[in-house]
Short mmCIF file of C-alpha atoms and ligand atoms in Angstrom, two decimals:
data_model
loop_
_atom_site.label_atom_id
_atom_site.label_comp_id
_atom_site.label_asym_id
_atom_site.label_seq_id
_atom_site.Cartn_x
_atom_site.Cartn_y
_atom_site.Cartn_z
CA MET A 1 51.14 -68.67 -57.43
CA LYS A 2 52.27 -71.32 -59.88
CA LYS A 3 53.18 -74.69 -58.42
CA VAL A 4 56.54 -75.94 -59.72
CA ILE A 5 58.93 -78.84 -59.37
CA ILE A 6 62.52 -78.00 -60.31
CA ASP A 7 64.82 -80.79 -61.54
CA VAL A 8 68.45 -79.73 -61.12
CA ASP A 9 72.09 -80.82 -61.46
CA THR A 10 73.31 -78.08 -59.10
CA GLY A 11 75.71 -76.40 -60.80
CA ILE A 12 76.39 -72.65 -60.58
CA ASP A 13 73.50 -71.49 -62.76
CA ASP A 14 71.23 -74.12 -61.17
CA ALA A 15 72.03 -72.54 -57.78
CA MET A 16 71.05 -69.12 -59.13
CA ALA A 17 67.87 -70.59 -60.67
CA LEU A 18 66.89 -72.11 -57.31
CA SER A 19 67.46 -68.85 -55.47
CA TYR A 20 65.50 -66.90 -58.11
CA ALA A 21 62.59 -69.36 -57.87
CA VAL A 22 62.61 -69.32 -54.06
CA HIS A 23 62.53 -65.51 -53.89
CA SER A 24 59.99 -65.00 -56.69
CA PRO A 25 56.55 -64.13 -55.28
CA ASP A 26 54.94 -65.92 -58.25
CA LEU A 27 56.13 -69.48 -57.62
CA GLU A 28 55.41 -72.16 -55.04
CA ILE A 29 58.12 -74.83 -55.10
CA CYS A 30 56.56 -78.21 -54.28
CA GLY A 31 59.95 -79.92 -54.25
CA VAL A 32 63.34 -80.07 -55.91
CA THR A 33 64.54 -83.22 -57.66
CA THR A 34 68.16 -83.93 -58.53
CA THR A 35 70.01 -85.53 -61.38
CA PHE A 36 73.52 -85.92 -62.81
CA GLY A 37 75.10 -83.64 -65.42
CA ASN A 38 77.40 -80.87 -64.24
CA ILE A 39 78.32 -83.26 -61.41
CA THR A 40 77.18 -86.60 -59.98
CA VAL A 41 73.67 -86.93 -58.56
CA GLU A 42 75.08 -87.32 -55.03
CA GLU A 43 76.95 -84.02 -55.40
CA ALA A 44 73.87 -82.38 -56.96
CA THR A 45 71.77 -83.47 -53.98
CA ARG A 46 74.33 -82.19 -51.47
CA ASN A 47 74.76 -78.88 -53.32
CA THR A 48 71.00 -78.39 -53.57
CA LEU A 49 70.54 -78.91 -49.83
CA GLN A 50 73.46 -76.58 -49.09
CA VAL A 51 72.20 -73.80 -51.38
CA LEU A 52 68.62 -74.05 -50.06
CA GLU A 53 69.91 -73.80 -46.48
CA LEU A 54 72.13 -70.83 -47.34
CA ILE A 55 69.18 -68.90 -48.78
CA GLY A 56 66.91 -69.79 -45.85
CA ALA A 57 64.78 -72.31 -47.75
CA GLY A 58 65.98 -75.48 -46.02
CA GLU A 59 62.38 -76.65 -45.55
CA ILE A 60 61.95 -77.37 -49.29
CA PRO A 61 62.16 -81.14 -49.76
CA VAL A 62 64.89 -82.52 -52.05
CA TYR A 63 64.36 -85.84 -53.86
CA PRO A 64 67.43 -87.61 -55.30
CA GLY A 65 67.07 -88.99 -58.81
CA ALA A 66 68.89 -90.88 -61.53
CA SER A 67 72.62 -91.46 -61.18
CA LYS A 68 73.28 -92.32 -64.83
CA PRO A 69 71.80 -92.02 -68.32
CA LEU A 70 69.10 -94.42 -69.56
CA VAL A 71 71.43 -96.43 -71.80
CA ARG A 72 74.86 -94.79 -71.93
CA GLU A 73 77.79 -94.43 -69.57
CA LEU A 74 77.97 -91.39 -67.30
CA LYS A 75 80.00 -88.58 -68.94
CA GLU A 76 82.79 -86.50 -67.37
CA LYS A 77 81.74 -83.78 -64.92
CA ALA A 78 81.76 -80.16 -66.21
CA LYS A 79 84.69 -79.15 -63.95
CA LEU A 80 85.93 -76.29 -66.13
CA PHE A 81 82.62 -74.44 -65.84
CA HIS A 82 81.33 -75.49 -62.43
CA GLY A 83 84.51 -76.39 -60.52
CA GLU A 84 85.31 -79.70 -58.84
CA ASN A 85 82.38 -79.44 -56.38
CA GLY A 86 79.84 -77.96 -58.84
CA LEU A 87 79.69 -74.64 -56.98
CA GLY A 88 82.83 -73.05 -58.42
CA ASN A 89 84.90 -74.62 -55.61
CA VAL A 90 83.24 -72.29 -53.08
CA GLU A 91 82.68 -74.30 -49.92
CA LEU A 92 79.40 -74.16 -47.99
CA PRO A 93 78.68 -75.80 -44.61
CA LEU A 94 77.52 -79.41 -44.88
CA PRO A 95 73.71 -79.52 -44.99
CA SER A 96 71.85 -80.25 -41.78
CA ALA A 97 68.77 -81.59 -43.63
CA ALA A 98 68.77 -85.01 -45.25
CA PRO A 99 67.39 -85.77 -48.71
CA GLN A 100 63.96 -87.44 -48.92
CA VAL A 101 63.71 -91.20 -49.21
CA MET A 102 61.24 -91.02 -52.10
CA ARG A 103 62.98 -90.94 -55.50
CA ALA A 104 62.70 -88.04 -57.96
CA ALA A 105 60.57 -89.78 -60.61
CA GLU A 106 58.16 -91.10 -57.96
CA PHE A 107 57.79 -87.61 -56.49
CA MET A 108 57.12 -86.11 -59.92
CA ILE A 109 54.38 -88.68 -60.60
CA ALA A 110 52.74 -88.34 -57.18
CA THR A 111 52.73 -84.52 -57.26
CA ILE A 112 51.46 -84.24 -60.84
CA LYS A 113 48.64 -86.70 -60.04
CA GLU A 114 47.75 -84.88 -56.83
CA HIS A 115 47.43 -81.53 -58.68
CA PRO A 116 46.16 -82.28 -62.20
CA GLN A 117 46.88 -79.48 -64.74
CA LYS A 118 48.50 -77.42 -62.00
CA ILE A 119 52.17 -78.47 -61.95
CA THR A 120 54.84 -76.93 -64.12
CA LEU A 121 57.99 -79.00 -64.20
CA ILE A 122 61.23 -77.13 -64.85
CA THR A 123 64.13 -79.33 -65.93
CA VAL A 124 67.60 -77.76 -65.96
CA GLY A 125 69.80 -80.86 -66.02
CA SER A 126 69.71 -84.23 -67.79
CA MET A 127 66.14 -85.26 -68.66
CA THR A 128 66.48 -88.75 -67.21
CA ASN A 129 64.17 -88.32 -64.20
CA LEU A 130 61.33 -87.07 -66.37
CA ALA A 131 61.83 -89.86 -68.90
CA LEU A 132 61.69 -92.42 -66.06
CA ALA A 133 58.54 -90.78 -64.68
CA ILE A 134 56.77 -90.91 -68.06
CA MET A 135 57.82 -94.55 -68.58
CA ALA A 136 56.38 -95.51 -65.19
CA ALA A 137 53.20 -93.37 -65.45
CA PRO A 138 52.45 -92.28 -69.05
CA GLU A 139 49.24 -90.59 -67.85
CA ILE A 140 51.29 -87.68 -66.45
CA VAL A 141 51.78 -86.50 -70.05
CA SER A 142 48.23 -85.13 -70.04
CA LEU A 143 48.10 -84.27 -66.32
CA VAL A 144 51.09 -81.92 -66.12
CA GLU A 145 50.49 -78.28 -67.01
CA ARG A 146 53.74 -77.90 -68.93
CA VAL A 147 57.41 -78.84 -68.90
CA VAL A 148 59.89 -76.02 -69.34
CA VAL A 149 63.23 -77.48 -70.39
CA MET A 150 66.55 -75.68 -70.28
CA GLY A 151 68.28 -77.54 -73.05
CA GLY A 152 69.11 -77.70 -76.71
CA ALA A 153 70.43 -75.40 -79.39
CA VAL A 154 68.06 -75.30 -82.35
CA THR A 155 69.41 -72.34 -84.34
CA VAL A 156 72.80 -71.71 -82.72
CA PRO A 157 75.98 -73.77 -82.04
CA GLY A 158 76.15 -76.15 -79.10
CA ASN A 159 78.27 -75.74 -75.97
CA ARG A 160 79.23 -79.35 -75.20
CA THR A 161 79.94 -80.24 -78.86
CA PRO A 162 79.85 -78.02 -81.96
CA VAL A 163 76.13 -78.81 -82.33
CA ALA A 164 74.90 -80.10 -78.96
CA GLU A 165 73.98 -78.50 -75.66
CA ALA A 166 75.15 -79.96 -72.33
CA ASN A 167 71.81 -81.03 -70.80
CA ILE A 168 70.77 -82.90 -73.96
CA CYS A 169 74.27 -84.40 -74.24
CA ALA A 170 74.04 -85.71 -70.68
CA ASP A 171 71.34 -88.18 -71.76
CA PRO A 172 70.23 -87.89 -75.41
CA GLU A 173 67.96 -90.96 -75.25
CA ALA A 174 66.07 -89.51 -72.29
CA ALA A 175 65.61 -86.18 -74.08
CA SER A 176 64.50 -87.94 -77.24
CA TYR A 177 62.00 -90.07 -75.31
CA VAL A 178 60.49 -87.04 -73.55
CA PHE A 179 60.27 -85.04 -76.79
CA GLN A 180 58.35 -87.87 -78.45
CA SER A 181 56.06 -88.52 -75.49
CA GLY A 182 53.46 -85.87 -76.29
CA ILE A 183 54.10 -83.94 -73.07
CA PRO A 184 53.74 -80.15 -73.59
CA ILE A 185 57.26 -78.70 -73.75
CA THR A 186 58.70 -75.20 -73.89
CA LEU A 187 62.36 -75.37 -74.89
CA VAL A 188 64.62 -72.70 -73.41
CA GLY A 189 67.85 -73.43 -75.24
CA LEU A 190 71.12 -71.70 -75.98
CA ASP A 191 69.19 -69.83 -78.71
CA VAL A 192 67.94 -67.52 -75.95
CA THR A 193 70.05 -68.23 -72.86
CA MET A 194 73.26 -67.01 -74.47
CA GLN A 195 71.54 -63.66 -74.96
CA THR A 196 70.92 -63.27 -71.22
CA LEU A 197 74.34 -62.57 -69.78
CA LEU A 198 75.38 -61.81 -66.24
CA THR A 199 78.45 -59.53 -66.31
CA ARG A 200 81.39 -58.68 -64.02
CA GLU A 201 79.62 -55.37 -63.25
CA HIS A 202 76.70 -57.34 -61.81
CA LEU A 203 79.14 -59.30 -59.62
CA GLN A 204 80.64 -56.03 -58.39
CA GLN A 205 77.13 -54.85 -57.40
CA TRP A 206 76.61 -58.10 -55.49
CA ARG A 207 79.92 -57.62 -53.65
CA GLU A 208 78.92 -54.09 -52.71
CA SER A 209 75.60 -55.25 -51.29
CA ASP A 210 77.84 -57.24 -48.93
CA THR A 211 75.68 -60.13 -47.65
CA LYS A 212 76.67 -63.75 -47.13
CA ILE A 213 74.50 -64.75 -50.09
CA SER A 214 75.70 -61.97 -52.42
CA HIS A 215 79.36 -62.87 -51.74
CA PHE A 216 78.63 -66.55 -52.31
CA PHE A 217 77.01 -65.87 -55.69
CA ALA A 218 79.73 -63.43 -56.75
CA ASP A 219 82.56 -65.85 -55.82
CA MET A 220 80.86 -68.75 -57.58
CA CYS A 221 80.18 -66.74 -60.74
CA GLU A 222 83.81 -65.57 -61.05
CA VAL A 223 84.76 -69.18 -61.83
CA TYR A 224 81.87 -69.52 -64.28
CA MET A 225 82.80 -66.30 -66.09
CA ASP A 226 86.49 -67.27 -66.28
CA ALA A 227 85.44 -70.46 -68.07
CA TYR A 228 83.24 -68.56 -70.52
CA ALA A 229 86.05 -66.11 -71.25
CA LYS A 230 88.44 -69.02 -71.85
CA VAL A 231 86.34 -71.11 -74.22
CA GLY A 232 84.28 -68.53 -76.03
CA ASN A 233 85.61 -65.07 -75.35
CA VAL A 234 82.21 -64.28 -73.78
CA LEU A 235 82.16 -61.25 -71.47
CA GLY A 236 79.92 -62.70 -68.76
CA CYS A 237 78.06 -65.95 -68.26
CA GLY A 238 74.83 -67.28 -69.69
CA LEU A 239 71.84 -67.28 -67.31
CA HIS A 240 70.70 -70.64 -68.69
CA ASP A 241 68.79 -72.21 -65.81
CA PRO A 242 67.48 -68.90 -64.39
CA LEU A 243 65.88 -68.11 -67.76
CA ALA A 244 63.90 -71.37 -67.63
CA VAL A 245 62.53 -70.22 -64.25
CA GLY A 246 61.91 -66.74 -65.70
CA VAL A 247 59.85 -68.17 -68.56
CA VAL A 248 57.53 -69.81 -66.01
CA ILE A 249 57.21 -66.59 -64.02
CA ASP A 250 56.54 -64.46 -67.10
CA PRO A 251 56.22 -66.21 -70.48
CA SER A 252 56.36 -62.80 -72.20
CA PHE A 253 60.12 -62.66 -71.55
CA VAL A 254 60.45 -64.87 -74.65
CA THR A 255 58.83 -65.53 -78.00
CA ALA A 256 58.37 -69.22 -78.72
CA TYR A 257 57.61 -70.97 -82.00
CA PRO A 258 55.81 -74.35 -82.27
CA MET A 259 58.08 -76.75 -84.09
CA HIS A 260 58.76 -80.44 -84.54
CA VAL A 261 62.01 -81.16 -82.72
CA GLN A 262 63.92 -84.42 -82.66
CA VAL A 263 67.06 -85.34 -80.78
CA ASP A 264 69.91 -86.99 -82.66
CA THR A 265 70.89 -90.22 -80.87
CA SER A 266 73.11 -91.54 -83.68
CA GLY A 267 76.36 -91.41 -81.72
CA SER A 268 77.92 -89.61 -84.70
CA ALA A 269 79.36 -86.08 -84.87
CA SER A 270 75.81 -84.68 -84.69
CA ASP A 271 74.90 -86.71 -81.60
CA ALA A 272 72.56 -84.91 -79.12
CA ARG A 273 71.73 -82.15 -81.57
CA THR A 274 68.17 -80.78 -81.27
CA ILE A 275 66.92 -80.67 -84.84
CA GLY A 276 63.99 -78.32 -85.33
CA ASP A 277 61.93 -78.53 -88.50
CA ARG A 278 61.70 -74.87 -89.49
CA ARG A 279 60.41 -75.49 -93.01
CA GLU A 280 57.20 -73.85 -94.13
CA GLN A 281 55.66 -77.28 -94.59
CA PRO A 282 57.18 -79.51 -91.90
CA ALA A 283 56.85 -83.26 -92.22
CA SER A 284 55.50 -83.76 -88.68
CA ALA A 285 53.24 -81.85 -86.29
CA PRO A 286 54.92 -79.54 -83.72
CA ASN A 287 55.85 -81.19 -80.41
CA VAL A 288 57.80 -78.35 -78.77
CA ASP A 289 57.49 -74.58 -78.35
CA VAL A 290 61.01 -73.40 -79.09
CA CYS A 291 62.08 -70.05 -77.61
CA LEU A 292 63.98 -68.07 -80.22
CA GLU A 293 63.75 -64.47 -79.02
CA VAL A 294 64.17 -63.00 -75.55
CA ASP A 295 63.64 -59.58 -74.04
CA HIS A 296 67.00 -59.92 -72.31
CA GLU A 297 67.06 -56.52 -70.60
CA ARG A 298 63.66 -57.01 -68.96
CA PHE A 299 64.53 -60.57 -67.92
CA VAL A 300 67.95 -59.73 -66.46
CA GLU A 301 66.44 -56.84 -64.51
CA HIS A 302 63.75 -59.13 -63.06
CA PHE A 303 66.33 -61.82 -62.25
CA LEU A 304 68.55 -59.31 -60.41
CA LYS A 305 65.55 -58.09 -58.41
CA TYR A 306 64.55 -61.54 -57.14
CA VAL A 307 67.68 -63.69 -57.14
CA MET A 308 68.43 -62.86 -53.51
C1 BDR B 1 73.22 -76.12 -69.08
O1 BDR B 1 74.25 -77.07 -68.84
C2 BDR B 1 74.69 -76.98 -67.50
O2 BDR B 1 76.08 -76.88 -67.49
C3 BDR B 1 74.07 -75.74 -66.92
O3 BDR B 1 73.78 -75.90 -65.55
C4 BDR B 1 72.83 -75.54 -67.74
O4 BDR B 1 71.77 -76.30 -67.20
C5 BDR B 1 73.70 -75.11 -70.09
O5 BDR B 1 74.01 -75.74 -71.30
CA1 CA B 2 71.87 -77.17 -64.93
#
């Protein structure tokens, strides 16, 4: 079993990623850390506790993290996609468990040091917690097994701006800092996640399986799919955060290419863009493995098998 920490801004697809990770026989979740992005960090922490309790995993500890970007102001919540509460406005009972007192970055550092070369960190929200952890303990760069980041759009358009993806947009300086830190990164961006779609037919199957969890996921995803249909005429919704979990379970779901990637922090129209050097003779050594192809049928089938 691979030991993982999952850093979330729970969010509809974050909730599905958590459930997929919890039910996968290949992963051991050491803890979940929270950040801002789709919603505030307080809401992300509450939603994470609620979702874990719903799926019977309330014993997994949840560590609250950063409430704002490293240097910028907090951006608007992603209400159109994730609803006012982050879970498509579907209400769950208030959590009975409380979040941990230890902060997210501290937990990341302590766990990575306790299990050298054994922890895979999966970030599916803003990259602020990881940036803070590396600033406080740079040695974790060589102690972590790998960081799998859901973020970026290297060869395709963005979703938050014409060129930038939402998780990188949430805190471009944090993403830039992490990318330059030397930590081993696999980037699961829109290049591949927009090829892994959940469809209305899948939601219908969930409704027919008629459990509390299947109805919750189907209701939540209706909102997500409506937003996709509205902004991009997409028939379904991207399984962004679940694919990052999938890549840890089975790296052969994707094909990744080593590349030098930098994050634009200019504040201009190209702000938060992930610029990959795809030239034959790049100017700098690769710092990121960028996923550009995905076996979407095999991944979606595996996701559907283990998400609940
Ligand atoms: C990413 O942004 C968030 O809205 C989603 O939860 C996902 O992590 C997709 O760009
Ligand atoms: Ca997310």
